[in-house]
mmCIF file with all atom_site columns, C-alpha atoms in Angstrom:
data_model
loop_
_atom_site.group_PDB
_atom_site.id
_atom_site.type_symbol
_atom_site.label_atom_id
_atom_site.label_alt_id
_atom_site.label_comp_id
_atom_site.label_asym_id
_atom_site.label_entity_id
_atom_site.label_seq_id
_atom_site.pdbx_PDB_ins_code
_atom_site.Cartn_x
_atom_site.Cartn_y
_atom_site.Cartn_z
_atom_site.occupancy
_atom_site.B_iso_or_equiv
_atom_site.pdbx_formal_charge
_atom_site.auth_seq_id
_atom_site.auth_comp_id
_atom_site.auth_asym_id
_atom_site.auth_atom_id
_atom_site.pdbx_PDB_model_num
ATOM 1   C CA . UNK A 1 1   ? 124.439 146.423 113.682 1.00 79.00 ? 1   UNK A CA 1
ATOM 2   C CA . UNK A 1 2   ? 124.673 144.185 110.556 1.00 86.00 ? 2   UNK A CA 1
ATOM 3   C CA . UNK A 1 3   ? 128.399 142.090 110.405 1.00 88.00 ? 3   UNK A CA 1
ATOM 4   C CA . UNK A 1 4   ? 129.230 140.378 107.036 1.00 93.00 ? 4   UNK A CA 1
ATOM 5   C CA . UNK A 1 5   ? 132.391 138.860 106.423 1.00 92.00 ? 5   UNK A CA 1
ATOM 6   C CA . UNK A 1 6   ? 133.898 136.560 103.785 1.00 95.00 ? 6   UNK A CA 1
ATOM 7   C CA . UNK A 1 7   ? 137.382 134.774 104.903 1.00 94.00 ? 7   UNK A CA 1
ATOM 8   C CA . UNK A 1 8   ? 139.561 132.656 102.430 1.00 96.00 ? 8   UNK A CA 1
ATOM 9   C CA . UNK A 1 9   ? 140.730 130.291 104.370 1.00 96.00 ? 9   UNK A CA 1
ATOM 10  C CA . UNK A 1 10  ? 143.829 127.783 103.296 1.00 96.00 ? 10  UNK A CA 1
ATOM 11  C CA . UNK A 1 11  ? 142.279 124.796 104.228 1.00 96.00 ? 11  UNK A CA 1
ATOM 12  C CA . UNK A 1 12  ? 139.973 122.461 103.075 1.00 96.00 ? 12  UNK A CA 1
ATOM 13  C CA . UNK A 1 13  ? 136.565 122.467 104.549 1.00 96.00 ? 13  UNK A CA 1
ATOM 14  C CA . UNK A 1 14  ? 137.330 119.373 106.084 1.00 96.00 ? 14  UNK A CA 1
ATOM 15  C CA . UNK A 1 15  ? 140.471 120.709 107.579 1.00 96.00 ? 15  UNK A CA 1
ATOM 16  C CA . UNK A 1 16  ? 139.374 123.832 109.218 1.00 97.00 ? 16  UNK A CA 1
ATOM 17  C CA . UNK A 1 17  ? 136.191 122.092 110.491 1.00 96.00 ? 17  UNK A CA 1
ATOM 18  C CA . UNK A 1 18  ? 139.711 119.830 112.464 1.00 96.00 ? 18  UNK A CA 1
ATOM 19  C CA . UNK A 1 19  ? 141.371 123.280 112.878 1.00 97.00 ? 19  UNK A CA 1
ATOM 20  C CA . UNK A 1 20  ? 138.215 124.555 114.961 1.00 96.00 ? 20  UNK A CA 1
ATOM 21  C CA . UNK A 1 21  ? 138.487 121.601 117.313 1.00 96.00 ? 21  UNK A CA 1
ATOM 22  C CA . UNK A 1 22  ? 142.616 121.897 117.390 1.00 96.00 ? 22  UNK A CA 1
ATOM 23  C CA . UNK A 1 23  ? 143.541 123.402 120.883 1.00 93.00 ? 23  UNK A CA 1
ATOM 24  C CA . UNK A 1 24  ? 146.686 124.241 119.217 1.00 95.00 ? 24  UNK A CA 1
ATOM 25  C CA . UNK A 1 25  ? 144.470 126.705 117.368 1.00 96.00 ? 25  UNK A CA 1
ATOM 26  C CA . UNK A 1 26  ? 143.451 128.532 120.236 1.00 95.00 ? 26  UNK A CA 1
ATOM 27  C CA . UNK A 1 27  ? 147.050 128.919 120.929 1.00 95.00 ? 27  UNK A CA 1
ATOM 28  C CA . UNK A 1 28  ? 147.330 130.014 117.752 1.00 96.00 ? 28  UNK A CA 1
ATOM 29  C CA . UNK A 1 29  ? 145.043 132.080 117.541 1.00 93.00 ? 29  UNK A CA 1
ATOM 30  C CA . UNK A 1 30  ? 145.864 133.936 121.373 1.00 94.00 ? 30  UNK A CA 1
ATOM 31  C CA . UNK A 1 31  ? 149.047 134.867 120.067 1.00 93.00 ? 31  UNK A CA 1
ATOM 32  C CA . UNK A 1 32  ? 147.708 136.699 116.819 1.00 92.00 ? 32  UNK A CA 1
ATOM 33  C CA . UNK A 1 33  ? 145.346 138.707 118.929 1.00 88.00 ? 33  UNK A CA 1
ATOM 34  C CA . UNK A 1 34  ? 147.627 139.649 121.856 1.00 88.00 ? 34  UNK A CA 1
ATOM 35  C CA . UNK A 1 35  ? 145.531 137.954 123.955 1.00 90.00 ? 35  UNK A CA 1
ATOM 36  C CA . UNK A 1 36  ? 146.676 136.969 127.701 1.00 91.00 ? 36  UNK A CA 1
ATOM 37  C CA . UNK A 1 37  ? 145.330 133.419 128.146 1.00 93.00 ? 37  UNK A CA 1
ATOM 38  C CA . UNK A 1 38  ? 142.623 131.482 126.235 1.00 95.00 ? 38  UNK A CA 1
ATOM 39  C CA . UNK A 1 39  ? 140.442 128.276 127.039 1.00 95.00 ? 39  UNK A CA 1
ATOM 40  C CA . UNK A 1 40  ? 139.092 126.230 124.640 1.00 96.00 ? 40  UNK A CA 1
ATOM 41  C CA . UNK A 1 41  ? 136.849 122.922 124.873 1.00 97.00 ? 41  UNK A CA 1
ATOM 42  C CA . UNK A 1 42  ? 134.766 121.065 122.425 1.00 97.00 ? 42  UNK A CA 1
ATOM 43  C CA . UNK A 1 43  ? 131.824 118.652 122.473 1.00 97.00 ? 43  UNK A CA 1
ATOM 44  C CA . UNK A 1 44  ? 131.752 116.577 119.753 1.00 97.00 ? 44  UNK A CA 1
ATOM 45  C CA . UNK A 1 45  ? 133.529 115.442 116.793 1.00 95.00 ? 45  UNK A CA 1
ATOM 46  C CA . UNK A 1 46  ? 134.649 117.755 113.735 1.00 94.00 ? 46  UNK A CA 1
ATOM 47  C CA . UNK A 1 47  ? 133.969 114.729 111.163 1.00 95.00 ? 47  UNK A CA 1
ATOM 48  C CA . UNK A 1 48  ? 129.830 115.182 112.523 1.00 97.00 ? 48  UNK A CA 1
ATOM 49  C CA . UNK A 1 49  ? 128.285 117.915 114.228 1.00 98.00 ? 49  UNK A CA 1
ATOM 50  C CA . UNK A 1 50  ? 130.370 119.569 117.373 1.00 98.00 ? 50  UNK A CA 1
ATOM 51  C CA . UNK A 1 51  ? 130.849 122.961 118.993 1.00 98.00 ? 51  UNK A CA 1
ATOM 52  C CA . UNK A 1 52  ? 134.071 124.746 120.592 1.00 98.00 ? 52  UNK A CA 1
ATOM 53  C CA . UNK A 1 53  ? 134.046 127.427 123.234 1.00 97.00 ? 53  UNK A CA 1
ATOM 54  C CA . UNK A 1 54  ? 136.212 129.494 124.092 1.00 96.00 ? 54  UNK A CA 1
ATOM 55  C CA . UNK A 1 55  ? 137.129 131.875 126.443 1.00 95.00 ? 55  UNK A CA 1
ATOM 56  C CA . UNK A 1 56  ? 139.618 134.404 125.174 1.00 92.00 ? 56  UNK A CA 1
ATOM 57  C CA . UNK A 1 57  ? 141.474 137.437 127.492 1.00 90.00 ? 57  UNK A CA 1
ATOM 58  C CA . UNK A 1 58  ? 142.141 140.212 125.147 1.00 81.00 ? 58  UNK A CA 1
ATOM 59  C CA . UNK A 1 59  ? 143.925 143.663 125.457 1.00 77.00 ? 59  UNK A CA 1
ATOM 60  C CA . UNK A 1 60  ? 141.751 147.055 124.339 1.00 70.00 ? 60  UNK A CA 1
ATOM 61  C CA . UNK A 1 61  ? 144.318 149.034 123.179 1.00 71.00 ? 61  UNK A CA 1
ATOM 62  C CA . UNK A 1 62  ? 143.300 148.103 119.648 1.00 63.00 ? 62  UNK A CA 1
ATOM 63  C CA . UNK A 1 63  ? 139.551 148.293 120.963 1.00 61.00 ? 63  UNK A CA 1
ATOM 64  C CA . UNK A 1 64  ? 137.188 151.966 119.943 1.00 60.00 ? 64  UNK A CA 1
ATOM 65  C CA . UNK A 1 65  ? 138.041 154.763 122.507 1.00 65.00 ? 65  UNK A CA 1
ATOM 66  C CA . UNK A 1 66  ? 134.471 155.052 123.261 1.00 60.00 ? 66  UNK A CA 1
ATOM 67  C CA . UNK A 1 67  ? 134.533 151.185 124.295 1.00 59.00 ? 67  UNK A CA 1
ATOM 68  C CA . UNK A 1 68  ? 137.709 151.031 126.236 1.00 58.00 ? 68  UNK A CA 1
ATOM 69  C CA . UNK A 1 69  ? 135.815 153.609 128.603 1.00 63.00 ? 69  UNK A CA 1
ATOM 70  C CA . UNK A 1 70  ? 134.080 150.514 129.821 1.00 62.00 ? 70  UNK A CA 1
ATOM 71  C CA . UNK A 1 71  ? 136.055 147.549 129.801 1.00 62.00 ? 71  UNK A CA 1
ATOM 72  C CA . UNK A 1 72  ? 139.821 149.052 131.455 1.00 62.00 ? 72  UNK A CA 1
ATOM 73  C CA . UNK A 1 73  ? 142.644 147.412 129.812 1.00 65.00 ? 73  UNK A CA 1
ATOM 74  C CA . UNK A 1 74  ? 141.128 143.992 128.783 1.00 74.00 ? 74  UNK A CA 1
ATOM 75  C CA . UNK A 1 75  ? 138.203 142.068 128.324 1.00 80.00 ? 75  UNK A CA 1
ATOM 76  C CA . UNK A 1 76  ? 137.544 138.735 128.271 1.00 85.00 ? 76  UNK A CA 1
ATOM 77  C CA . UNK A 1 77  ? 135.333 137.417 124.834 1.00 88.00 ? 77  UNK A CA 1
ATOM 78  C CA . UNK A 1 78  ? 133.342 133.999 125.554 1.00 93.00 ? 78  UNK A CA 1
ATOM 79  C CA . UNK A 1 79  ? 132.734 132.301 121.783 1.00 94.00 ? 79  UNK A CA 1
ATOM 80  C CA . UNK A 1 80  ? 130.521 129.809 120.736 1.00 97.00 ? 80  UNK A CA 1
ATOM 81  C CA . UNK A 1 81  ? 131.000 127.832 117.855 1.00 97.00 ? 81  UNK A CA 1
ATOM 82  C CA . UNK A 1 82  ? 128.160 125.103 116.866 1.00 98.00 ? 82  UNK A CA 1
ATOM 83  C CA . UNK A 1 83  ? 129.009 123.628 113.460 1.00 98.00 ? 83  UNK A CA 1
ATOM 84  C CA . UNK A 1 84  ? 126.406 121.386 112.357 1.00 98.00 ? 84  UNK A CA 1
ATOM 85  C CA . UNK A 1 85  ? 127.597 117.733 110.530 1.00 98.00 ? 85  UNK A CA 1
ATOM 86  C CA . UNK A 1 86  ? 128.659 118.169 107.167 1.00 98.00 ? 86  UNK A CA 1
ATOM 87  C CA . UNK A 1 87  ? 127.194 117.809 103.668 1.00 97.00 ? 87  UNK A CA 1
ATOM 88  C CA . UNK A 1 88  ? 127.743 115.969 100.754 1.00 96.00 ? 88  UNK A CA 1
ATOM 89  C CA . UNK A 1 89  ? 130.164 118.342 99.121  1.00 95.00 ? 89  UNK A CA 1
ATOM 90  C CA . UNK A 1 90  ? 132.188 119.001 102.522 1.00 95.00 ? 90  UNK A CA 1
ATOM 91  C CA . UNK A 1 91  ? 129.989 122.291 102.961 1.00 97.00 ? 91  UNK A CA 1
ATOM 92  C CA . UNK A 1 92  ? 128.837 123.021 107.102 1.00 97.00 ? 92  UNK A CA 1
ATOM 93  C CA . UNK A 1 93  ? 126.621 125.205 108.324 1.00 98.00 ? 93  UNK A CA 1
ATOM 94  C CA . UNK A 1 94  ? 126.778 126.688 112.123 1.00 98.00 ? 94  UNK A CA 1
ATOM 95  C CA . UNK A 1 95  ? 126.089 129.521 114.474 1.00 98.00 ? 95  UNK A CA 1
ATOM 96  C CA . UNK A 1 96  ? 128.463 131.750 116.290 1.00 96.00 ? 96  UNK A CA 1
ATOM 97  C CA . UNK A 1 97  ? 128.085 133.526 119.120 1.00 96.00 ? 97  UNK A CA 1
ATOM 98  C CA . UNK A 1 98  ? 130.473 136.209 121.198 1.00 90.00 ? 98  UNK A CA 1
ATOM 99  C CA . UNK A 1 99  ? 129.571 137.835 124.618 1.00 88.00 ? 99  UNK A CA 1
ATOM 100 C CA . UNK A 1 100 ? 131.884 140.204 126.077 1.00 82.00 ? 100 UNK A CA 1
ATOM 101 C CA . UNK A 1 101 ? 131.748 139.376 129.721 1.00 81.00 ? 101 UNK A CA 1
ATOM 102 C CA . UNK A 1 102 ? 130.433 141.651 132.157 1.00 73.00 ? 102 UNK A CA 1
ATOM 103 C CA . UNK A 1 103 ? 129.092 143.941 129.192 1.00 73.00 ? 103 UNK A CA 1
ATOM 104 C CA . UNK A 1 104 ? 125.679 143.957 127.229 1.00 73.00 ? 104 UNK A CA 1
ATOM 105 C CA . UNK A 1 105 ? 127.622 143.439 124.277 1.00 78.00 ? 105 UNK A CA 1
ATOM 106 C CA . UNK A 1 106 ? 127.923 140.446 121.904 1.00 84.00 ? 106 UNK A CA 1
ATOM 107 C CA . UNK A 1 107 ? 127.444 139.073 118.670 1.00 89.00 ? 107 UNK A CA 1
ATOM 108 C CA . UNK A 1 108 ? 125.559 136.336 116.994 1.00 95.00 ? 108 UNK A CA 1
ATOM 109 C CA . UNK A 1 109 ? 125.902 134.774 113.769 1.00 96.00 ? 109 UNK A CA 1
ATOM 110 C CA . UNK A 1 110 ? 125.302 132.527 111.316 1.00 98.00 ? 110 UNK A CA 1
ATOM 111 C CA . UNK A 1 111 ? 128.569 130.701 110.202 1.00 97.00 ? 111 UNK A CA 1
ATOM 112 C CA . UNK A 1 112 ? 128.831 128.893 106.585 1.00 98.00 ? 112 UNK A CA 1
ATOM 113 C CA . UNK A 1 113 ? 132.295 127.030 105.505 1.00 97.00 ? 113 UNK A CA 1
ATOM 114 C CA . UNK A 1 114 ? 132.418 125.938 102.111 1.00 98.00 ? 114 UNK A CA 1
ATOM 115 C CA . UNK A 1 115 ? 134.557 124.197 99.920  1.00 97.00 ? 115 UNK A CA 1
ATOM 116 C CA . UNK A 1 116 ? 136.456 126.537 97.019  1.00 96.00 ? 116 UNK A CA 1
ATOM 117 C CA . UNK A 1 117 ? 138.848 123.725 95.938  1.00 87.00 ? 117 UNK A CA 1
ATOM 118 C CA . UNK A 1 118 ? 141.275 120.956 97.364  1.00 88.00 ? 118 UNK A CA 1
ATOM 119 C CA . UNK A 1 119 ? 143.106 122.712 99.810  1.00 93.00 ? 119 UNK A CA 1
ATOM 120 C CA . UNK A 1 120 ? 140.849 125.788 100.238 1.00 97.00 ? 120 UNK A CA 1
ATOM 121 C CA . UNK A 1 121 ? 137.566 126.856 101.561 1.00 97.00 ? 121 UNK A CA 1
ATOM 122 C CA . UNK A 1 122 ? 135.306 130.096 102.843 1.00 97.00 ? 122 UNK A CA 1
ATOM 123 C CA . UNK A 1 123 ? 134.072 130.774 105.680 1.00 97.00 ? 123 UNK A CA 1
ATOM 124 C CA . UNK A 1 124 ? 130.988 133.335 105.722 1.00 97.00 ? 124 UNK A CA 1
ATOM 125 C CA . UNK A 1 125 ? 129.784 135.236 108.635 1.00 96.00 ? 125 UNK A CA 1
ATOM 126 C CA . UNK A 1 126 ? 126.460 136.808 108.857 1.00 96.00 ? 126 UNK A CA 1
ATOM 127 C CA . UNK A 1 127 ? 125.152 138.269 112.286 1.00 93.00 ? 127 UNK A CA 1
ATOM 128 C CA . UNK A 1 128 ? 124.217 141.115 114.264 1.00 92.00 ? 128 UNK A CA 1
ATOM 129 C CA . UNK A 1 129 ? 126.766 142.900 116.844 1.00 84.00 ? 129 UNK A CA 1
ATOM 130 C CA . UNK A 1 130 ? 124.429 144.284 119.722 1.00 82.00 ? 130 UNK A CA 1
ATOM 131 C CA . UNK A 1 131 ? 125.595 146.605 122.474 1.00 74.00 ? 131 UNK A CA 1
ATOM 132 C CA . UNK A 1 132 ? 122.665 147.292 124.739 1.00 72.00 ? 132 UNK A CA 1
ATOM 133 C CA . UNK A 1 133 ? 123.993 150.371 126.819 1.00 65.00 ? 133 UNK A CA 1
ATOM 134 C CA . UNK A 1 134 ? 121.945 152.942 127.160 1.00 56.00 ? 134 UNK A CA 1
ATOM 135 C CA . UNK A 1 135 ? 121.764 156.196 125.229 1.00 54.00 ? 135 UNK A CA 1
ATOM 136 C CA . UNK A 1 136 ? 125.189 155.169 123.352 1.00 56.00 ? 136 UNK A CA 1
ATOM 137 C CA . UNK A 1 137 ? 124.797 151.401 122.217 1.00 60.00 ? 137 UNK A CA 1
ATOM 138 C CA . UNK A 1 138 ? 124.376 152.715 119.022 1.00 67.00 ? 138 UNK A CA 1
ATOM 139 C CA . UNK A 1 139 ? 127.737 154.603 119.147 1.00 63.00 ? 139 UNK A CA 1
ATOM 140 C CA . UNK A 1 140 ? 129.071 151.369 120.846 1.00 63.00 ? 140 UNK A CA 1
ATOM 141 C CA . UNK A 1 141 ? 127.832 149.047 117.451 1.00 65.00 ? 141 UNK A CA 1
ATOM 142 C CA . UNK A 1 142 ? 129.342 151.508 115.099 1.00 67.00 ? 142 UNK A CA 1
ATOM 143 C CA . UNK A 1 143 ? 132.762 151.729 116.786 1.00 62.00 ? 143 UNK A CA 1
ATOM 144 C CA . UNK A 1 144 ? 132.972 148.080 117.323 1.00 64.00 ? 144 UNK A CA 1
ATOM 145 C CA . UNK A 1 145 ? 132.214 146.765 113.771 1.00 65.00 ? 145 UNK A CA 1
ATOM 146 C CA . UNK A 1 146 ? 135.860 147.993 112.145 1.00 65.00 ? 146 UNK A CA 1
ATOM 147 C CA . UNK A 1 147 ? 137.234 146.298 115.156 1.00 66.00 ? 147 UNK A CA 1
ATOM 148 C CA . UNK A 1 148 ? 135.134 142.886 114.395 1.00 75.00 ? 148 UNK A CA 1
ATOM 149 C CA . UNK A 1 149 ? 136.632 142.920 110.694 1.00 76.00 ? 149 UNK A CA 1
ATOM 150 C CA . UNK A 1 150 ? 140.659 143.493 111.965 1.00 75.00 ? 150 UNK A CA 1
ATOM 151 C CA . UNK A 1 151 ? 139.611 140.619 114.498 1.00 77.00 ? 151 UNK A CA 1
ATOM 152 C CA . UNK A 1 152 ? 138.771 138.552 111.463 1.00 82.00 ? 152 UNK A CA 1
ATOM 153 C CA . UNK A 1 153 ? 141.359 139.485 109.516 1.00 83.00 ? 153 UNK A CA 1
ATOM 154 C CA . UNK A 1 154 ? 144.077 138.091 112.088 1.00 85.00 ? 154 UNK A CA 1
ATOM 155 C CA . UNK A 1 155 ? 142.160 135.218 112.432 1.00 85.00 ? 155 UNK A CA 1
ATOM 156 C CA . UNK A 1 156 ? 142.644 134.748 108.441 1.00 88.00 ? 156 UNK A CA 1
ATOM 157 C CA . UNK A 1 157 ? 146.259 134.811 109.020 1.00 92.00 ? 157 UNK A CA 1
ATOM 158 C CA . UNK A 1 158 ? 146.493 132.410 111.958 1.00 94.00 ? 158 UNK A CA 1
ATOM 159 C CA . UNK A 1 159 ? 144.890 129.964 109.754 1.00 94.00 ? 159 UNK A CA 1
ATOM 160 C CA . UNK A 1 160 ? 147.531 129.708 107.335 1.00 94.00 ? 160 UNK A CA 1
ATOM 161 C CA . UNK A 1 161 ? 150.021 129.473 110.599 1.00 95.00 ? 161 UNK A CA 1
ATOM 162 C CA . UNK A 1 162 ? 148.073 127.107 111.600 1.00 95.00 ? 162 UNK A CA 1
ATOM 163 C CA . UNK A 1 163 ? 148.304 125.246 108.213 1.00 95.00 ? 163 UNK A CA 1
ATOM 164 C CA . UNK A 1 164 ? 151.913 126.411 107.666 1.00 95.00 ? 164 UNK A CA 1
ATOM 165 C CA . UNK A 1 165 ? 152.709 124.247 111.671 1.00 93.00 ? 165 UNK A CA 1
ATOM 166 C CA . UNK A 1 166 ? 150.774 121.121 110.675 1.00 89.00 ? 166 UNK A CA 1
ATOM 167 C CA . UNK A 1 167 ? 152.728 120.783 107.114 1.00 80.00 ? 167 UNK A CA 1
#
């Protein structure tokens, strides 16, 4: 199934490209989502190219009732973050990818963060969320998709806690 989401982000581009690569962010970030523990490591540095994995253990009582059939009470999400170096104008492009472990399910996307002034940017996802179970993977995709966009929208707001700590 198709995912497209625009996030305004308040950070520069430059800034949330250093807010990727933050382990405070994962913190961050774990306690917006109710998560359990989280992981994070990255290769590279956010003034060139680099990417930042994660490993994030989430509850499912905000998850689809036809997904929490499968996963119990949490799941653990492994993410994938490869931001190429940036351009001229500040503007990256990258690819993101999520795997729910021990399911056929995941995500992958392109990611695009882009300047929209001096203390602000956007970050646009484009992917595809796959659940390959059979006979209701469709069902799965469908459920899943509102879910992706709360995800996201949390993850707009620990942004600007993240920007709100570092001030």
């Amino acid at each position: 199934m198709r995912v497209h989401e625009t996030l305004d982000l308040p950070l520069s581009a430059a800034d949330a490209a250093a807010m990727y690569a933050d382990p405070s962010y994962a913190e961050i970030r774990k306690n917006a989502l109710g998560a359990s523990s989280v992981t994070s490591t990255v290769d590279g540095d956010p003034s060139g190219a680099f990417t930042v994995r994660t490993e994030m253990s989430l509850p499912t009582d905000r998850v689809p009732e036809v997904a929490r059939r499968f996963v119990g009470s949490s799941l653990t999400v492994r993410e994938e973050q490869s931001w190429d170096a940036p351009a001229a104008d500040g503007a990256r492009s990258g690819r993101n990818r999520l795997d729910v472990v021990g399911m056929p399910a995941g995500m992958v996307a392109s990611i695009r963060l882009t300047p929209a002034g001096e203390a602000a940017s956007t970050l646009e996802i484009d992917g595809d969320l796959t659940a390959k179970v059979p006979l209701i993977g469709g069902r799965l995709e469908k459920a899943a998709a509102p879910y992706i966009s709360q995800v996201l929208r949390v993850e707009q707001k620990a942004v600007a806690t993240y920007r709100d700590q570092q001030a």
